[in-house]
Amino acid sequence: MARRPRSSAQVPRRPAPDRRQRQVVTPEGVPLPFTIGARGARALALLLDQILIVATMAGLSYLLFSLARAINLKANASGDFVGQAVVVVWVVVMFLFRHIWFLYFELGPRGATPGKRALGLRVAARDGGRLTTEAVVARNFLRDIELTLPVIFVSTALIQGEDATVAGWAGAAWFLIFAFFPFFNRDALRAGDVVAGTWVVEAGRDRLKAALSTGAGAQGRSTLTENRYEFGEAELAIYGEYELQVLERVLRENREEAMVDVAQAICAKIGWNSGRGDERAFLEAYYTQLRAHLERGMRFGQRKADKFS
């Protein structure tokens, strides 16, 4: 029996799903897509941060000891007391600086250290909520258990030689367990992420569409109903920077069902009724005026992180 000739036309293959794609629902009920940061990018980001930390600490140490030497010369003293005081201050400052580096940057609006920003990464809460101080503190102090302590064990063993061989191997095993921990879970979580309820995701580089700043809705006027949306200080003071970021993402994605849900949530909160079908104009106006309201507050040193602040 003759076989049919194979067709030269190839059946188009569906693109393989990205295994790093995730979606969480915020407390406001808005579904947000995330892409888990690659393990290699996270390791490189940590290396960049460590290089920056060491370089900054070296610069601070040089300034501190130069200042102490100048004080000794001016006082024409032996410098023993000043030298001891400088060493104590140096130890305390270096210890605090190593932790404050991560805490300061990850608690900022970008949620990322310079190393993470260079690799396009940021820290986020796994439940879709705001990244809390407790979570950032937990994930970063656990880094001492994951990285610092085993490195100290191995370094001490290398210095002491054969007398500390067992301690050296134990420290190496300790380090490797935590180093490979992200490879044994689908979300690439390190132990600190598991404890803190966080993960490292790719930071979106998209910018807002022009409609947010040039459209009629952004100016407070609807082209659909000709309504003008102007909000008072009390209505704008309800929300903060986190809610502004959520609203920004909803407008950028431009999904009708999400905009309806968010518009209804805001209307219920401030006692408004935007009208069915006019959600885009309402949200554009509220976004623009909320952003201006928050920026005015920041100029006067008043920062509102979220609606709970």
Short mmCIF file of C-alpha atoms in Angstrom, two decimals, residues 60-300:
data_model
loop_
_atom_site.label_atom_id
_atom_site.label_comp_id
_atom_site.label_asym_id
_atom_site.label_seq_id
_atom_site.Cartn_x
_atom_site.Cartn_y
_atom_site.Cartn_z
CA LEU A 60 34.58 54.86 54.97
CA SER A 61 37.41 53.10 56.85
CA TYR A 62 40.00 55.29 55.13
CA LEU A 63 38.11 58.47 56.02
CA LEU A 64 37.56 57.35 59.62
CA PHE A 65 41.21 56.46 60.30
CA SER A 66 42.44 59.55 58.46
CA LEU A 67 40.24 61.67 60.73
CA ALA A 68 41.58 59.86 63.81
CA ARG A 69 45.18 60.40 62.69
CA ALA A 70 44.53 64.09 62.15
CA ILE A 71 43.02 64.40 65.64
CA ASN A 72 46.06 62.67 67.17
CA LEU A 73 48.52 64.95 65.41
CA LYS A 74 46.60 68.09 66.38
CA ALA A 75 46.36 67.01 70.02
CA ASN A 76 50.02 65.91 70.02
CA ALA A 77 49.01 62.90 72.11
CA SER A 78 50.12 59.30 72.08
CA GLY A 79 46.86 58.35 70.44
CA ASP A 80 46.26 55.13 72.37
CA PHE A 81 42.83 56.10 73.66
CA VAL A 82 41.77 57.68 70.37
CA GLY A 83 43.02 54.65 68.46
CA GLN A 84 41.03 52.25 70.61
CA ALA A 85 37.92 54.39 70.33
CA VAL A 86 38.26 54.52 66.54
CA VAL A 87 38.58 50.74 66.35
CA VAL A 88 35.41 50.27 68.42
CA VAL A 89 33.50 52.79 66.30
CA TRP A 90 34.82 51.16 63.14
CA VAL A 91 33.64 47.67 64.19
CA VAL A 92 30.16 48.95 65.08
CA VAL A 93 29.81 51.04 61.92
CA MET A 94 30.96 48.23 59.63
CA PHE A 95 28.59 45.72 61.25
CA LEU A 96 25.61 48.05 60.93
CA PHE A 97 26.53 49.18 57.42
CA ARG A 98 26.56 45.62 56.06
CA HIS A 99 22.94 45.14 57.16
CA ILE A 100 21.67 48.66 56.55
CA TRP A 101 22.75 48.43 52.89
CA PHE A 102 20.11 45.80 52.11
CA LEU A 103 17.48 47.16 54.49
CA TYR A 104 17.69 50.72 53.17
CA PHE A 105 17.48 49.87 49.48
CA GLU A 106 14.92 47.05 49.68
CA LEU A 107 12.58 49.14 51.85
CA GLY A 108 12.75 51.93 49.27
CA PRO A 109 10.14 52.49 46.55
CA ARG A 110 12.07 50.31 44.07
CA GLY A 111 12.42 47.38 46.49
CA ALA A 112 15.89 46.63 45.15
CA THR A 113 19.56 47.13 45.99
CA PRO A 114 21.90 48.63 43.34
CA GLY A 115 22.96 45.12 42.36
CA LYS A 116 19.38 43.99 41.83
CA ARG A 117 18.51 47.17 39.93
CA ALA A 118 21.47 46.59 37.60
CA LEU A 119 20.12 43.10 36.80
CA GLY A 120 16.48 44.23 36.52
CA LEU A 121 15.31 42.54 39.75
CA ARG A 122 13.34 43.57 42.81
CA VAL A 123 12.01 42.03 46.04
CA ALA A 124 8.23 41.55 46.33
CA ALA A 125 5.80 39.99 48.79
CA ARG A 126 4.51 36.59 47.67
CA ASP A 127 0.94 37.42 48.74
CA GLY A 128 0.77 40.44 46.42
CA GLY A 129 0.68 42.88 49.32
CA ARG A 130 3.09 45.63 50.28
CA LEU A 131 6.64 44.63 51.18
CA THR A 132 6.79 45.11 54.95
CA THR A 133 9.70 46.10 57.16
CA GLU A 134 9.43 42.83 59.09
CA ALA A 135 9.78 40.78 55.89
CA VAL A 136 12.85 42.69 54.69
CA VAL A 137 14.51 42.47 58.12
CA ALA A 138 13.84 38.72 58.33
CA ARG A 139 15.15 37.87 54.86
CA ASN A 140 18.32 39.91 55.29
CA PHE A 141 19.27 38.88 58.83
CA LEU A 142 18.89 35.25 57.80
CA ARG A 143 21.63 35.91 55.23
CA ASP A 144 24.13 35.70 58.11
CA ILE A 145 23.08 32.09 58.69
CA GLU A 146 23.09 31.30 54.97
CA LEU A 147 26.31 33.03 53.96
CA THR A 148 28.32 34.88 56.60
CA LEU A 149 28.66 32.19 59.28
CA PRO A 150 29.68 29.31 56.96
CA VAL A 151 32.21 31.59 55.23
CA ILE A 152 33.69 32.43 58.65
CA PHE A 153 33.87 28.71 59.49
CA VAL A 154 35.68 27.88 56.24
CA SER A 155 38.04 30.88 56.53
CA THR A 156 38.95 29.97 60.11
CA ALA A 157 39.61 26.37 59.10
CA LEU A 158 41.92 27.46 56.26
CA ILE A 159 43.89 29.68 58.62
CA GLN A 160 44.25 27.04 61.33
CA GLY A 161 45.18 24.29 58.90
CA GLU A 162 44.80 20.62 59.76
CA ASP A 163 43.62 21.33 63.30
CA ALA A 164 40.25 22.50 61.97
CA THR A 165 39.67 20.18 59.02
CA VAL A 166 36.35 18.87 60.35
CA ALA A 167 35.09 22.41 61.01
CA GLY A 168 36.13 23.42 57.51
CA TRP A 169 34.23 20.58 55.84
CA ALA A 170 31.21 21.26 58.06
CA GLY A 171 31.28 24.93 57.07
CA ALA A 172 31.57 24.03 53.38
CA ALA A 173 28.61 21.62 53.61
CA TRP A 174 26.61 24.29 55.47
CA PHE A 175 27.36 26.83 52.74
CA LEU A 176 26.50 24.45 49.88
CA ILE A 177 23.14 23.46 51.41
CA PHE A 178 21.96 27.06 51.48
CA ALA A 179 23.66 27.98 48.17
CA PHE A 180 21.76 25.23 46.31
CA PHE A 181 18.51 25.77 48.22
CA PRO A 182 16.99 27.93 45.38
CA PHE A 183 17.47 25.02 42.94
CA PHE A 184 15.14 22.75 44.90
CA ASN A 185 11.98 24.86 44.67
CA ARG A 186 10.15 26.16 41.61
CA ASP A 187 10.13 29.80 42.75
CA ALA A 188 13.92 29.97 43.26
CA LEU A 189 13.43 30.96 46.89
CA ARG A 190 16.37 31.14 49.26
CA ALA A 191 15.81 30.25 52.91
CA GLY A 192 15.39 33.93 53.78
CA ASP A 193 12.58 34.25 51.23
CA VAL A 194 10.77 31.23 52.68
CA VAL A 195 10.87 32.67 56.20
CA ALA A 196 9.97 36.24 55.14
CA GLY A 197 7.26 35.39 52.59
CA THR A 198 9.09 37.17 49.77
CA TRP A 199 10.50 36.38 46.36
CA VAL A 200 12.76 38.12 43.86
CA VAL A 201 11.03 39.00 40.60
CA GLU A 202 11.93 40.79 37.42
CA ALA A 203 11.23 44.51 37.71
CA GLY A 204 9.00 45.80 34.93
CA ARG A 205 10.74 48.31 32.70
CA ASP A 206 7.59 49.43 30.89
CA ARG A 207 6.54 53.05 31.20
CA LEU A 208 3.03 54.44 31.39
CA LYS A 209 1.16 55.03 28.20
CA ALA A 210 0.86 58.60 26.96
CA ALA A 211 -2.84 58.58 27.84
CA LEU A 212 -1.99 58.86 31.51
CA SER A 213 -0.43 62.28 31.04
CA THR A 214 -1.93 63.63 27.80
CA GLY A 215 -5.38 62.02 27.54
CA ALA A 216 -8.55 63.85 28.42
CA GLY A 217 -9.20 61.48 31.29
CA ALA A 218 -5.88 62.38 32.86
CA GLN A 219 -6.97 66.00 32.83
CA GLY A 220 -10.10 65.10 34.78
CA ARG A 221 -12.58 65.12 31.84
CA SER A 222 -14.31 62.09 30.33
CA THR A 223 -14.76 61.93 26.56
CA LEU A 224 -17.58 59.42 27.08
CA THR A 225 -19.83 61.23 29.54
CA GLU A 226 -18.22 64.70 29.55
CA ASN A 227 -18.03 64.40 33.34
CA ARG A 228 -15.20 66.14 35.14
CA TYR A 229 -13.45 64.16 37.84
CA GLU A 230 -11.88 66.39 40.45
CA PHE A 231 -11.06 64.93 43.84
CA GLY A 232 -10.61 66.67 47.17
CA GLU A 233 -7.73 66.29 49.60
CA ALA A 234 -9.70 63.94 51.85
CA GLU A 235 -10.54 61.64 48.91
CA LEU A 236 -6.92 61.54 47.77
CA ALA A 237 -5.49 61.11 51.27
CA ILE A 238 -7.02 57.63 51.56
CA TYR A 239 -4.38 55.91 49.41
CA GLY A 240 -0.58 55.87 49.33
CA GLU A 241 2.37 54.95 47.13
CA TYR A 242 1.64 51.21 47.07
CA GLU A 243 -1.94 51.73 45.83
CA LEU A 244 -0.62 54.22 43.26
CA GLN A 245 1.71 51.54 41.88
CA VAL A 246 -1.14 49.02 41.69
CA LEU A 247 -3.31 51.55 39.87
CA GLU A 248 -0.47 52.33 37.48
CA ARG A 249 -0.14 48.67 36.54
CA VAL A 250 -3.89 48.30 36.01
CA LEU A 251 -3.92 51.27 33.65
CA ARG A 252 -0.87 50.02 31.79
CA GLU A 253 -2.34 46.55 31.25
CA ASN A 254 -5.67 48.10 30.17
CA ARG A 255 -7.81 45.05 31.00
CA GLU A 256 -11.46 46.03 31.25
CA GLU A 257 -12.47 43.65 34.03
CA ALA A 258 -9.57 44.76 36.24
CA MET A 259 -10.35 48.44 35.67
CA VAL A 260 -14.01 47.87 36.57
CA ASP A 261 -13.07 46.11 39.82
CA VAL A 262 -10.57 48.77 40.83
CA ALA A 263 -12.89 51.67 39.92
CA GLN A 264 -15.68 50.14 41.99
CA ALA A 265 -13.32 49.62 44.95
CA ILE A 266 -12.14 53.25 44.82
CA CYS A 267 -15.69 54.60 44.40
CA ALA A 268 -16.86 52.61 47.40
CA LYS A 269 -13.97 53.95 49.44
CA ILE A 270 -14.45 57.63 48.58
CA GLY A 271 -18.23 57.62 48.10
CA TRP A 272 -18.35 58.23 44.34
CA ASN A 273 -20.15 56.70 41.36
CA SER A 274 -18.13 56.97 38.15
CA GLY A 275 -20.77 55.49 35.87
CA ARG A 276 -20.62 52.21 34.00
CA GLY A 277 -18.25 52.22 31.02
CA ASP A 278 -16.34 55.30 32.16
CA GLU A 279 -13.84 53.46 34.38
CA ARG A 280 -10.76 54.31 32.30
CA ALA A 281 -11.32 58.06 32.47
CA PHE A 282 -12.15 57.87 36.18
CA LEU A 283 -8.99 55.88 36.98
CA GLU A 284 -6.75 58.10 34.82
CA ALA A 285 -8.03 61.18 36.61
CA TYR A 286 -7.67 59.62 40.05
CA TYR A 287 -4.18 58.32 39.25
CA THR A 288 -2.94 61.71 38.03
CA GLN A 289 -4.38 63.64 40.96
CA LEU A 290 -3.25 61.03 43.53
CA ARG A 291 0.29 61.13 42.16
CA ALA A 292 0.33 64.93 42.37
CA HIS A 293 -1.05 64.76 45.91
CA LEU A 294 1.66 62.31 47.04
CA GLU A 295 4.42 64.32 45.37
CA ARG A 296 3.29 67.47 47.17
CA GLY A 297 3.42 65.60 50.46
CA MET A 298 6.93 64.31 49.76
CA ARG A 299 8.18 67.84 49.09
CA PHE A 300 7.08 68.74 52.61
#
